[in-house]
Amino acid sequence: MDASTAVQAPTVKLLINGQLVESKTTQWRNVVNPATQEVLARVPFATPDEVNAAVANAKEAFKTWRKTPIGTRARIFLKLQQLIRENMKELAALLTAEQGKTLPDAEGDVFRGLEVVEHAAAIGNLQLGELANNVASGVDTYTVMQPLGVCAGITPFNFPAMIPLWMFPMAIATGNTFVLKPSEQDPMVTMRLCELALEAGIPPGVLNVVHGGEDVVNAICDHPDIKAISFVGSTKVGTHVYNRASLAGKRVQCMMGAKNHAIVLPDANKEQSINAIVGASFGAAGQRCMAISVVLLVGEAQKWIPDFVAKAKALKISAGSTPGTDVGPVISCAARERVEGLIERGIADGAVIELDGRKPNVPGFEKGNFVGPTIFSGVKPGMSVYDQEIFGPVLCIAGADDLEQAIEFINANPNGNGTAIFTQNGAAARMFQEDIDVGQVGINLPVPVPVPLFSFTGSRASKLGDLGPYGKQVVLFYTQTKTVTARWFDDSTLHHGVNTTISL
Ligand code: NAD
């Protein structure tokens, strides 16, 4: 924390009861441009009183918001999607400045969130109950999907637009009120989106934002007035959040870490497959939860390693704001040091370094947190570069004799976030789809993040909780199903006397 740098940089505000307010905390952190180390802003670590105030306002606002007509709720998100489109360039520039990814990729980050806002605008078709007529004589049963109350979201640094937009639009559209805790590493674009949400008509108290780290997250997990938490971030923190908040009686969903493998069969279209995998490995400097970080080359495809290296070598490393950049900086100096340390351990563990991206020369951005594309071959389980989620531009290559062996290899990894197969053989692709134990499966597609008609998911260590964020599943996550069984007496349904048996 950088209390001493209480200087000129603007402060990031809290959002409480519809007002952007200055925190009274004494703990602040700098928000830093990872390409230049320029301090862009200072973000507060909210006090317990501020967290309580956010939750209390959300609780109060819920009393009226839960009964607000569907059309009114939906129209706010229609307006918000328009505002996001109108401000796309500004949002992307802010995102690139604080997060580091390239401007086109930042627009993609905003756009994938925008799709969820559009989906929230269709809430009238999503939050529908069921009715069974005449379940007994003169009796109907129907369900209503009611909002839970105050819900909370905790988000990671790597998609500071998309992931907050996975959360608050669907929670609020279903009639809940919300407290968001953005990543303290890049909260500025998230705040700008929240300002646009206010402009779109979200009433005071319905959307609140508190900033901070561990203490604020723990306060959210423990708060008795918060009913549900959606978390996206690392497996370590997500597991902690899941356990702590579940113990406090909350509904929790945690989307967590990854080690995403791609299988390349020798019949794959070579050029297309290598382009796709190199883009998915090194795009966003490898800091996507769906980045391909391991490639299993099957049979003859093992001869393609030099082609991967040639493609990766040709990528342009620079600041995300520089036109034509392919690979921007990683989020922080600490992240750069961690990635470099893992590369060192990979070499020490006996993996073959085919391309070493450490300490690249990036003219004009000498202070940036850059790591260039790095490729290891001969990677095996037990090596740190395989066992850990590197979350940087490092691709591990291993070989497999056949598809069955490759599937077994992937299923033995603890993570199950995303995976992909490259082949022209439909039967092989179908076998992969059936037997792989991973949430998001791509066929000739490296980053199969589902659009909001579906829901993001995850298997094994990559996810805790049974329902996913956004899409159909999140409507169930953010609502409580109430089942009503009703009889209206008329002459034909009148019963006589007391009935003590279980029947309708
Ligand atoms: P992180 O777990 O460090 O942080 C996530 C959130 O938890 C942040 O808001 C942070 O402030 C908070 N936090 C950090 N340390 C904490 C602690 N000790 N106690 C309580 N709260 C704490 O994750 P990150 O580094 O911001 O993001 C990268 C991770 O997120 C990667 O592991 C990536 O795979 C994962 N991720 C997963 C998905 C998915 O959908 N599965 C999507 C994006 C990112």
Coordinates of C-alpha atoms and ligand atoms in Angstrom, one line a residue:
M1 CA 0.0 0.0 0.0
D2 CA 1.2 3.5 -0.8
A3 CA -0.1 5.8 1.9
S4 CA 3.0 8.0 1.4
T5 CA 2.0 8.7 -2.2
A6 CA -0.9 10.8 -1.0
V7 CA -0.3 13.1 -3.9
Q8 CA -1.8 14.6 -6.9
A9 CA -3.2 11.4 -8.6
P10 CA -7.0 11.5 -8.6
T11 CA -8.8 9.2 -6.1
V12 CA -11.1 6.4 -7.1
K13 CA -14.5 6.9 -5.4
L14 CA -16.8 4.5 -3.6
L15 CA -20.4 4.3 -4.9
I16 CA -22.9 4.3 -2.1
N17 CA -26.6 5.1 -2.4
G18 CA -26.2 6.5 -5.8
Q19 CA -23.4 8.9 -4.8
L20 CA -19.7 8.8 -5.7
V21 CA -18.1 9.4 -2.4
E22 CA -14.5 9.8 -1.1
S23 CA -13.4 7.1 1.2
K24 CA -12.4 8.1 4.8
T25 CA -9.8 5.3 4.9
T26 CA -6.2 5.8 5.6
Q27 CA -5.2 2.8 3.4
W28 CA -4.7 3.6 -0.3
R29 CA -3.0 1.8 -3.2
N30 CA -1.7 3.2 -6.5
V31 CA -3.3 2.3 -9.8
V32 CA -0.4 2.0 -12.1
N33 CA -0.1 2.0 -15.9
P34 CA 1.8 -1.3 -16.4
A35 CA 3.5 -0.1 -19.6
T36 CA 4.9 3.1 -18.0
Q37 CA 4.6 2.9 -14.2
E38 CA 2.7 6.2 -14.3
V39 CA 0.4 6.5 -11.3
L40 CA -3.1 6.9 -12.8
A41 CA -5.1 7.1 -9.6
R42 CA -5.2 6.0 -5.9
V43 CA -7.8 3.4 -4.8
P44 CA -9.0 3.3 -1.3
F45 CA -9.4 0.2 0.9
A46 CA -12.8 0.8 2.3
T47 CA -13.4 0.9 6.0
P48 CA -15.8 -1.5 7.7
D49 CA -18.3 1.4 8.2
E50 CA -18.2 2.1 4.4
V51 CA -18.8 -1.6 3.6
N52 CA -21.7 -1.6 6.1
A53 CA -23.1 1.6 4.6
A54 CA -23.1 0.1 1.1
V55 CA -24.9 -3.1 2.3
A56 CA -27.4 -1.1 4.3
N57 CA -28.3 1.1 1.4
A58 CA -28.6 -1.9 -0.9
K59 CA -30.9 -3.5 1.7
E60 CA -33.1 -0.5 1.9
A61 CA -33.2 -0.1 -1.9
F62 CA -34.2 -3.7 -2.3
K63 CA -37.6 -3.0 -0.7
T64 CA -38.8 -1.1 -3.7
W65 CA -36.5 -2.4 -6.4
R66 CA -37.7 -6.0 -6.0
K67 CA -41.2 -4.8 -6.9
T68 CA -40.2 -2.6 -9.8
P69 CA -41.9 -3.7 -13.1
I70 CA -39.9 -5.9 -15.4
G71 CA -40.2 -3.4 -18.2
T72 CA -38.7 -0.7 -16.1
R73 CA -35.7 -2.9 -15.1
A74 CA -35.2 -4.0 -18.7
R75 CA -35.2 -0.5 -20.2
I76 CA -32.4 0.6 -17.9
F77 CA -30.2 -2.1 -19.5
L78 CA -31.4 -1.1 -23.0
K79 CA -30.1 2.4 -22.1
L80 CA -26.9 1.1 -20.6
Q81 CA -26.0 -0.9 -23.7
Q82 CA -26.5 2.2 -25.7
L83 CA -24.3 4.3 -23.4
I84 CA -21.6 1.6 -23.4
R85 CA -21.5 1.6 -27.2
E86 CA -21.4 5.4 -27.3
N87 CA -18.4 5.4 -24.9
M88 CA -16.6 2.4 -26.2
K89 CA -13.4 4.2 -27.2
E90 CA -13.1 6.0 -23.9
L91 CA -13.8 2.8 -21.9
A92 CA -11.2 0.9 -24.0
A93 CA -8.5 3.6 -23.5
L94 CA -9.1 3.6 -19.8
L95 CA -8.9 -0.1 -19.6
T96 CA -5.7 -0.3 -21.6
A97 CA -4.1 2.4 -19.5
E98 CA -4.7 0.6 -16.2
Q99 CA -4.6 -3.0 -17.3
G100 CA -2.2 -3.1 -20.2
K101 CA -4.0 -5.1 -22.9
T102 CA -4.1 -3.8 -26.4
L103 CA -6.8 -1.3 -27.4
P104 CA -8.6 -3.7 -29.8
D105 CA -8.5 -6.4 -27.1
A106 CA -9.8 -3.8 -24.5
E107 CA -12.7 -3.1 -26.8
G108 CA -13.3 -6.9 -26.9
D109 CA -13.3 -7.0 -23.1
V110 CA -15.9 -4.2 -23.0
F111 CA -17.9 -5.8 -25.9
R112 CA -18.1 -9.3 -24.2
G113 CA -19.6 -7.5 -21.2
L114 CA -21.9 -5.4 -23.4
E115 CA -23.4 -8.7 -24.6
V116 CA -24.4 -9.5 -21.1
V117 CA -26.0 -6.1 -20.7
E118 CA -28.0 -6.8 -23.9
H119 CA -29.1 -10.1 -22.3
A120 CA -30.1 -8.4 -19.1
A121 CA -32.4 -6.2 -21.2
A122 CA -34.2 -9.4 -22.3
I123 CA -35.0 -10.2 -18.6
G124 CA -38.8 -10.3 -19.4
N125 CA -38.2 -13.6 -21.3
L126 CA -35.8 -15.1 -18.8
Q127 CA -37.4 -14.7 -15.3
L128 CA -40.5 -16.7 -16.1
G129 CA -42.1 -19.2 -13.7
E130 CA -44.1 -22.4 -14.6
L131 CA -47.7 -23.3 -14.1
A132 CA -49.3 -26.7 -13.9
N133 CA -53.1 -26.6 -14.3
N134 CA -55.3 -29.0 -12.2
V135 CA -52.6 -30.8 -10.3
A136 CA -55.6 -31.9 -8.1
S137 CA -59.3 -31.1 -8.4
G138 CA -59.5 -27.3 -8.7
V139 CA -55.9 -26.9 -7.7
D140 CA -53.1 -25.2 -9.7
T141 CA -49.4 -25.1 -8.9
Y142 CA -47.1 -22.4 -10.1
T143 CA -43.6 -21.0 -9.4
V144 CA -42.4 -17.5 -9.1
M145 CA -38.7 -16.6 -9.3
Q146 CA -38.1 -14.0 -6.7
P147 CA -34.9 -12.0 -6.2
L148 CA -32.8 -12.8 -3.2
G149 CA -32.0 -9.4 -1.8
V150 CA -28.5 -7.9 -1.5
C151 CA -26.0 -9.8 -3.7
A152 CA -22.3 -9.1 -4.1
G153 CA -19.6 -9.5 -6.8
I154 CA -15.8 -9.8 -6.4
T155 CA -13.8 -9.5 -9.6
P156 CA -10.3 -10.1 -10.9
F157 CA -7.9 -7.8 -12.7
N158 CA -7.8 -9.5 -16.0
F159 CA -11.2 -8.5 -17.4
P160 CA -12.1 -5.3 -15.5
A161 CA -15.0 -4.5 -17.9
M162 CA -16.4 -7.9 -18.9
I163 CA -16.5 -9.6 -15.5
P164 CA -18.2 -6.8 -13.5
L165 CA -20.7 -6.8 -16.4
W166 CA -21.2 -10.6 -16.0
M167 CA -22.4 -9.8 -12.6
F168 CA -24.3 -6.6 -11.7
P169 CA -26.6 -6.4 -14.8
M170 CA -28.1 -9.9 -14.4
A171 CA -28.3 -9.5 -10.6
I172 CA -30.1 -6.2 -10.8
A173 CA -32.3 -7.1 -13.8
T174 CA -33.6 -10.1 -11.8
G175 CA -34.6 -7.6 -9.0
N176 CA -31.7 -7.8 -6.6
T177 CA -29.6 -5.0 -5.3
F178 CA -25.8 -5.2 -5.6
V179 CA -22.5 -4.5 -3.9
L180 CA -19.5 -4.8 -6.2
K181 CA -15.8 -5.2 -5.1
P182 CA -13.7 -4.6 -8.2
S183 CA -10.0 -5.6 -8.5
E184 CA -7.9 -3.1 -6.6
Q185 CA -5.3 -3.4 -9.5
D186 CA -7.5 -1.8 -12.2
P187 CA -10.8 -0.4 -10.8
M188 CA -11.1 2.7 -13.0
V189 CA -12.9 1.2 -16.1
T190 CA -15.2 -0.7 -13.7
M191 CA -16.1 2.6 -12.0
R192 CA -16.7 4.3 -15.4
L193 CA -19.2 1.5 -16.3
C194 CA -20.9 2.0 -13.0
E195 CA -21.2 5.7 -13.7
L196 CA -22.9 4.9 -17.0
A197 CA -25.2 2.5 -15.2
L198 CA -26.3 5.4 -12.9
E199 CA -26.8 7.5 -16.0
A200 CA -28.9 4.7 -17.5
G201 CA -31.3 5.1 -14.6
I202 CA -30.2 2.6 -11.9
P203 CA -31.8 4.1 -8.8
P204 CA -29.8 5.0 -5.6
G205 CA -28.7 2.1 -3.5
V206 CA -29.4 -0.5 -6.2
L207 CA -25.8 -0.6 -7.3
N208 CA -23.0 0.1 -4.8
V209 CA -19.2 -0.2 -5.1
V210 CA -16.6 -0.7 -2.4
H211 CA -12.9 -1.1 -3.1
G212 CA -10.3 -3.0 -1.2
G213 CA -8.6 -6.4 -0.8
E214 CA -8.7 -9.2 1.7
D215 CA -10.5 -7.4 4.5
V216 CA -13.3 -6.0 2.4
V217 CA -13.7 -9.4 0.7
N218 CA -13.9 -11.1 4.1
A219 CA -16.4 -8.5 5.3
I220 CA -18.6 -9.3 2.3
C221 CA -18.3 -13.1 3.0
D222 CA -19.4 -12.5 6.6
H223 CA -22.1 -9.9 6.2
P224 CA -25.4 -11.2 7.4
D225 CA -27.4 -9.0 5.0
I226 CA -25.7 -10.3 1.8
K227 CA -27.5 -13.3 0.4
A228 CA -25.3 -14.4 -2.5
I229 CA -21.8 -13.9 -3.8
S230 CA -20.4 -14.3 -7.3
F231 CA -16.6 -14.5 -7.4
V232 CA -14.2 -14.7 -10.3
G233 CA -10.5 -14.9 -9.6
S234 CA -7.8 -17.4 -8.5
T235 CA -8.5 -20.9 -7.1
K236 CA -6.8 -20.0 -3.8
V237 CA -8.9 -17.0 -3.1
G238 CA -12.1 -18.4 -4.7
T239 CA -11.9 -21.5 -2.5
H240 CA -11.5 -19.3 0.6
V241 CA -14.5 -17.1 -0.5
Y242 CA -16.6 -20.2 -1.2
N243 CA -15.9 -21.8 2.2
R244 CA -16.2 -18.7 4.3
A245 CA -19.4 -17.3 2.6
S246 CA -21.1 -20.7 2.5
L247 CA -20.5 -21.1 6.2
A248 CA -22.2 -17.8 6.6
G249 CA -25.2 -19.3 4.8
K250 CA -24.8 -17.6 1.5
R251 CA -25.3 -18.8 -2.1
V252 CA -21.9 -18.7 -3.7
Q253 CA -20.5 -19.3 -7.2
C254 CA -16.7 -19.1 -7.8
M255 CA -15.1 -19.2 -11.2
M256 CA -11.4 -19.8 -10.6
G257 CA -8.0 -20.7 -12.0
A258 CA -7.1 -22.6 -15.1
K259 CA -4.5 -24.5 -17.1
N260 CA -6.1 -24.8 -20.5
H261 CA -4.8 -27.4 -22.9
A262 CA -5.2 -27.6 -26.7
I263 CA -4.8 -30.9 -28.5
V264 CA -3.5 -30.7 -32.1
L265 CA -4.1 -33.9 -34.2
P266 CA -1.9 -34.3 -37.2
D267 CA -4.9 -34.0 -39.6
A268 CA -5.6 -30.4 -38.3
N269 CA -5.3 -27.5 -40.7
K270 CA -1.7 -26.5 -39.7
E271 CA -1.7 -22.8 -40.5
Q272 CA -5.1 -22.1 -39.0
S273 CA -4.4 -24.2 -35.9
I274 CA -1.1 -22.6 -35.1
N275 CA -2.4 -19.1 -35.7
A276 CA -5.3 -19.8 -33.3
I277 CA -3.2 -21.3 -30.6
V278 CA -0.5 -18.7 -30.7
G279 CA -3.1 -15.9 -30.5
A280 CA -4.8 -17.6 -27.6
S281 CA -1.6 -18.2 -25.7
F282 CA 0.0 -14.8 -26.0
G283 CA -3.0 -12.5 -26.4
A284 CA -3.6 -10.3 -23.4
A285 CA 0.0 -11.4 -22.4
G286 CA -1.4 -14.8 -21.4
Q287 CA -3.6 -13.2 -18.7
R288 CA -6.9 -14.7 -19.7
C289 CA -8.5 -17.4 -17.7
M290 CA -9.2 -19.1 -21.0
A291 CA -5.6 -18.6 -22.4
I292 CA -4.2 -21.7 -24.0
S293 CA -1.2 -22.5 -21.8
V294 CA -0.5 -26.1 -22.8
V295 CA -0.4 -27.7 -26.2
L296 CA -0.5 -31.4 -26.7
L297 CA 0.9 -32.3 -30.2
V298 CA -0.3 -35.7 -31.2
G299 CA 1.9 -37.9 -33.4
E300 CA 3.3 -36.2 -36.5
A301 CA 2.1 -32.8 -35.3
Q302 CA 5.1 -32.9 -32.9
K303 CA 7.2 -31.8 -35.8
W304 CA 5.4 -28.4 -35.8
I305 CA 7.3 -26.9 -32.8
P306 CA 9.5 -24.7 -35.0
D307 CA 6.3 -23.3 -36.6
F308 CA 4.9 -22.3 -33.2
V309 CA 8.2 -20.6 -32.4
A310 CA 8.3 -18.7 -35.7
K311 CA 4.8 -17.3 -35.2
A312 CA 5.4 -16.4 -31.6
K313 CA 8.7 -14.7 -32.4
A314 CA 6.9 -12.5 -35.0
L315 CA 4.5 -11.0 -32.4
K316 CA 5.0 -7.3 -31.6
I317 CA 5.6 -6.5 -28.0
S318 CA 4.7 -2.9 -26.9
A319 CA 2.3 -0.8 -24.8
G320 CA -1.3 -1.7 -25.4
S321 CA -1.9 1.8 -26.7
T322 CA 0.7 1.4 -29.5
P323 CA -1.0 0.5 -32.8
G324 CA -0.1 -2.9 -34.1
T325 CA 0.8 -4.3 -30.6
D326 CA 0.2 -8.0 -30.1
V327 CA 1.5 -8.5 -26.6
G328 CA 1.2 -5.8 -23.9
P329 CA 2.7 -5.8 -20.4
V330 CA 1.7 -8.0 -17.5
I331 CA -0.3 -6.3 -14.8
S332 CA 2.4 -5.5 -12.3
C333 CA 6.1 -5.7 -11.5
A334 CA 5.3 -8.5 -9.1
A335 CA 3.5 -10.4 -11.8
R336 CA 6.5 -9.9 -14.2
E337 CA 8.9 -11.2 -11.5
R338 CA 6.7 -14.2 -10.8
V339 CA 6.5 -15.1 -14.5
E340 CA 10.2 -14.7 -15.0
G341 CA 10.8 -16.8 -11.9
L342 CA 8.6 -19.6 -13.3
I343 CA 10.5 -19.5 -16.6
E344 CA 13.7 -19.9 -14.6
R345 CA 12.3 -22.9 -12.8
G346 CA 11.1 -24.4 -16.0
I347 CA 14.6 -24.4 -17.3
A348 CA 15.9 -25.8 -14.0
D349 CA 13.2 -28.6 -14.1
G350 CA 14.5 -29.7 -17.5
A351 CA 11.9 -28.3 -19.9
V352 CA 13.4 -27.2 -23.2
I353 CA 13.2 -23.5 -23.7
E354 CA 12.4 -23.0 -27.4
L355 CA 11.8 -19.3 -27.1
D356 CA 12.9 -17.1 -24.1
G357 CA 10.8 -13.9 -23.8
R358 CA 12.4 -12.6 -20.6
K359 CA 13.5 -9.0 -20.6
P360 CA 12.5 -8.0 -24.1
N361 CA 13.7 -4.7 -25.6
V362 CA 10.6 -2.5 -25.9
P363 CA 11.7 1.0 -27.2
G364 CA 9.9 3.8 -25.5
F365 CA 8.6 1.6 -22.7
E366 CA 11.7 0.6 -20.9
K367 CA 10.0 0.7 -17.5
G368 CA 7.0 -1.5 -18.6
N369 CA 6.3 -5.0 -17.1
F370 CA 7.0 -6.8 -20.3
V371 CA 7.6 -10.5 -20.8
G372 CA 7.8 -11.7 -24.4
P373 CA 6.2 -14.9 -25.8
T374 CA 8.0 -17.8 -24.3
I375 CA 7.7 -21.5 -25.4
F376 CA 8.8 -24.6 -23.6
S377 CA 8.8 -28.1 -25.1
G378 CA 9.2 -31.4 -23.3
V379 CA 7.0 -30.3 -20.5
K380 CA 5.8 -32.8 -18.0
P381 CA 3.5 -32.9 -14.9
G382 CA 5.7 -32.3 -11.9
M383 CA 7.5 -29.3 -13.5
S384 CA 6.4 -25.9 -12.0
V385 CA 5.7 -24.5 -15.4
Y386 CA 3.1 -27.2 -15.9
D387 CA 1.7 -27.5 -12.3
Q388 CA 1.2 -23.8 -11.8
E389 CA -1.1 -21.4 -13.6
I390 CA 1.6 -19.0 -14.9
F391 CA -0.8 -16.3 -16.1
G392 CA 1.7 -14.8 -18.4
P393 CA 2.8 -15.3 -22.1
V394 CA 4.3 -18.8 -21.6
L395 CA 3.2 -21.8 -23.7
C396 CA 4.1 -25.3 -22.6
I397 CA 4.3 -28.0 -25.3
A398 CA 4.1 -31.7 -24.7
G399 CA 3.7 -34.7 -27.0
A400 CA 1.1 -37.5 -27.0
D401 CA 0.9 -40.7 -29.0
D402 CA -2.8 -40.6 -29.7
L403 CA -6.0 -38.8 -28.8
E404 CA -6.9 -41.2 -25.9
Q405 CA -3.6 -40.4 -24.3
A406 CA -4.0 -36.7 -24.8
I407 CA -7.5 -36.8 -23.2
E408 CA -6.2 -38.7 -20.2
F409 CA -3.4 -36.2 -19.8
I410 CA -5.8 -33.3 -19.7
N411 CA -8.3 -35.0 -17.4
A412 CA -5.4 -35.7 -14.9
N413 CA -4.8 -32.0 -14.5
P414 CA -6.7 -30.6 -11.5
N415 CA -8.1 -27.7 -13.6
G416 CA -11.1 -27.8 -15.9
N417 CA -11.8 -24.4 -17.2
G418 CA -11.3 -24.4 -21.0
T419 CA -9.8 -26.7 -23.7
A420 CA -9.8 -27.1 -27.4
I421 CA -9.1 -29.6 -30.1
F422 CA -7.8 -29.0 -33.6
T423 CA -8.7 -31.6 -36.2
Q424 CA -10.6 -32.2 -39.4
N425 CA -11.9 -35.5 -38.1
G426 CA -15.5 -35.2 -36.8
A427 CA -15.5 -38.5 -34.9
A428 CA -12.3 -37.5 -33.0
A429 CA -13.8 -34.1 -32.1
R430 CA -16.9 -35.8 -30.9
M431 CA -15.0 -38.3 -28.8
F432 CA -13.1 -35.4 -27.3
Q433 CA -16.3 -33.5 -26.5
E434 CA -17.7 -36.5 -24.8
D435 CA -14.7 -37.7 -22.8
I436 CA -13.0 -34.5 -21.7
D437 CA -13.8 -33.2 -18.2
V438 CA -13.6 -29.5 -18.8
G439 CA -16.2 -26.8 -18.8
Q440 CA -15.6 -24.9 -22.0
V441 CA -14.8 -27.0 -25.0
G442 CA -13.6 -25.6 -28.3
I443 CA -13.5 -27.4 -31.6
N444 CA -11.1 -25.7 -34.0
L445 CA -11.7 -22.7 -31.7
P446 CA -9.1 -21.8 -29.1
V447 CA -11.1 -19.6 -26.6
P448 CA -14.6 -20.9 -26.5
V449 CA -16.1 -18.4 -24.1
P450 CA -19.9 -18.9 -24.4
V451 CA -22.1 -16.0 -25.4
P452 CA -24.8 -15.0 -22.8
L453 CA -27.5 -17.2 -24.3
F454 CA -25.5 -19.9 -22.5
S455 CA -23.5 -19.7 -19.3
F456 CA -19.8 -19.8 -18.5
T457 CA -19.0 -22.9 -16.6
G458 CA -16.0 -24.9 -15.3
S459 CA -15.1 -28.4 -14.0
R460 CA -13.2 -29.6 -11.1
A461 CA -10.8 -27.1 -9.4
S462 CA -11.8 -24.3 -11.8
K463 CA -15.3 -23.8 -10.3
L464 CA -17.2 -24.1 -7.0
G465 CA -20.9 -23.9 -6.9
D466 CA -23.3 -25.5 -9.3
L467 CA -24.7 -22.5 -11.3
G468 CA -22.6 -20.4 -13.6
P469 CA -22.4 -16.6 -14.1
Y470 CA -24.6 -14.8 -16.7
G471 CA -26.8 -16.7 -19.2
K472 CA -29.7 -18.9 -18.2
Q473 CA -28.0 -20.4 -15.1
V474 CA -27.5 -17.1 -13.4
V475 CA -31.2 -16.3 -13.4
L476 CA -31.6 -19.4 -11.1
F477 CA -28.5 -18.2 -9.1
Y478 CA -30.0 -14.8 -8.4
T479 CA -33.5 -15.9 -7.7
Q480 CA -35.4 -18.1 -5.2
T481 CA -38.0 -20.3 -6.6
K482 CA -41.3 -20.1 -4.7
T483 CA -43.9 -22.7 -5.4
V484 CA -47.5 -21.7 -4.9
T485 CA -50.2 -24.3 -4.8
A486 CA -53.7 -22.7 -4.9
R487 CA -57.3 -23.7 -4.7
W488 CA -60.1 -21.2 -5.0
F489 CA -63.3 -22.5 -3.5
D490 CA -66.5 -22.6 -5.5
D491 CA -69.5 -24.9 -5.2
S492 CA -67.8 -27.7 -7.2
T493 CA -64.6 -27.8 -5.1
L494 CA -66.1 -27.4 -1.6
H495 CA -65.0 -30.1 0.8
H496 CA -67.0 -31.2 3.8
G497 CA -65.4 -32.0 7.1
V498 CA -61.8 -32.2 8.3
N499 CA -59.4 -34.3 6.3
T500 CA -56.3 -35.4 8.2
T501 CA -54.7 -37.4 5.3
I502 CA -52.0 -36.0 3.0
S503 CA -53.8 -35.1 -0.1
L504 CA -54.9 -32.1 -2.0
Ligands
NAD1 P1 -7.2 -12.9 -7.3 O1 -7.8 -14.2 -6.8 O2 -5.9 -12.5 -6.8 O3 -8.2 -11.7 -7.0 C1 -9.6 -11.8 -7.2 C2 -10.3 -10.9 -6.2 O4 -10.1 -11.4 -4.9 C3 -9.9 -9.5 -6.2 O5 -11.0 -8.6 -6.2 C4 -9.0 -9.4 -5.0 O6 -9.0 -8.1 -4.4 C5 -9.5 -10.4 -4.1 N1 -8.5 -11.0 -3.2 C6 -7.1 -11.1 -3.5 N2 -6.5 -11.8 -2.5 C7 -7.4 -12.0 -1.6 C8 -7.4 -12.6 -0.3 N3 -6.2 -13.1 0.2 N4 -8.5 -12.7 0.4 C9 -9.7 -12.3 -0.1 N5 -9.8 -11.6 -1.3 C10 -8.7 -11.5 -2.0 O7 -7.2 -13.1 -8.9 P2 -6.6 -12.1 -9.9 O8 -5.1 -12.2 -9.9 O9 -7.2 -10.7 -9.8 O10 -7.1 -12.7 -11.3 C11 -6.5 -13.8 -12.0 C12 -7.1 -15.1 -11.6 O11 -8.4 -15.1 -11.9 C13 -6.5 -16.3 -12.4 O12 -6.3 -17.4 -11.6 C14 -7.5 -16.5 -13.5 O13 -7.5 -17.9 -14.0 C15 -8.8 -16.3 -12.7 N6 -9.9 -16.0 -13.6 C16 -10.9 -16.9 -13.7 C17 -11.9 -16.7 -14.6 C18 -13.0 -17.8 -14.7 O14 -14.0 -17.5 -15.3 N7 -12.8 -19.0 -14.3 C19 -12.0 -15.5 -15.2 C20 -11.0 -14.6 -15.1 C21 -10.0 -14.8 -14.2

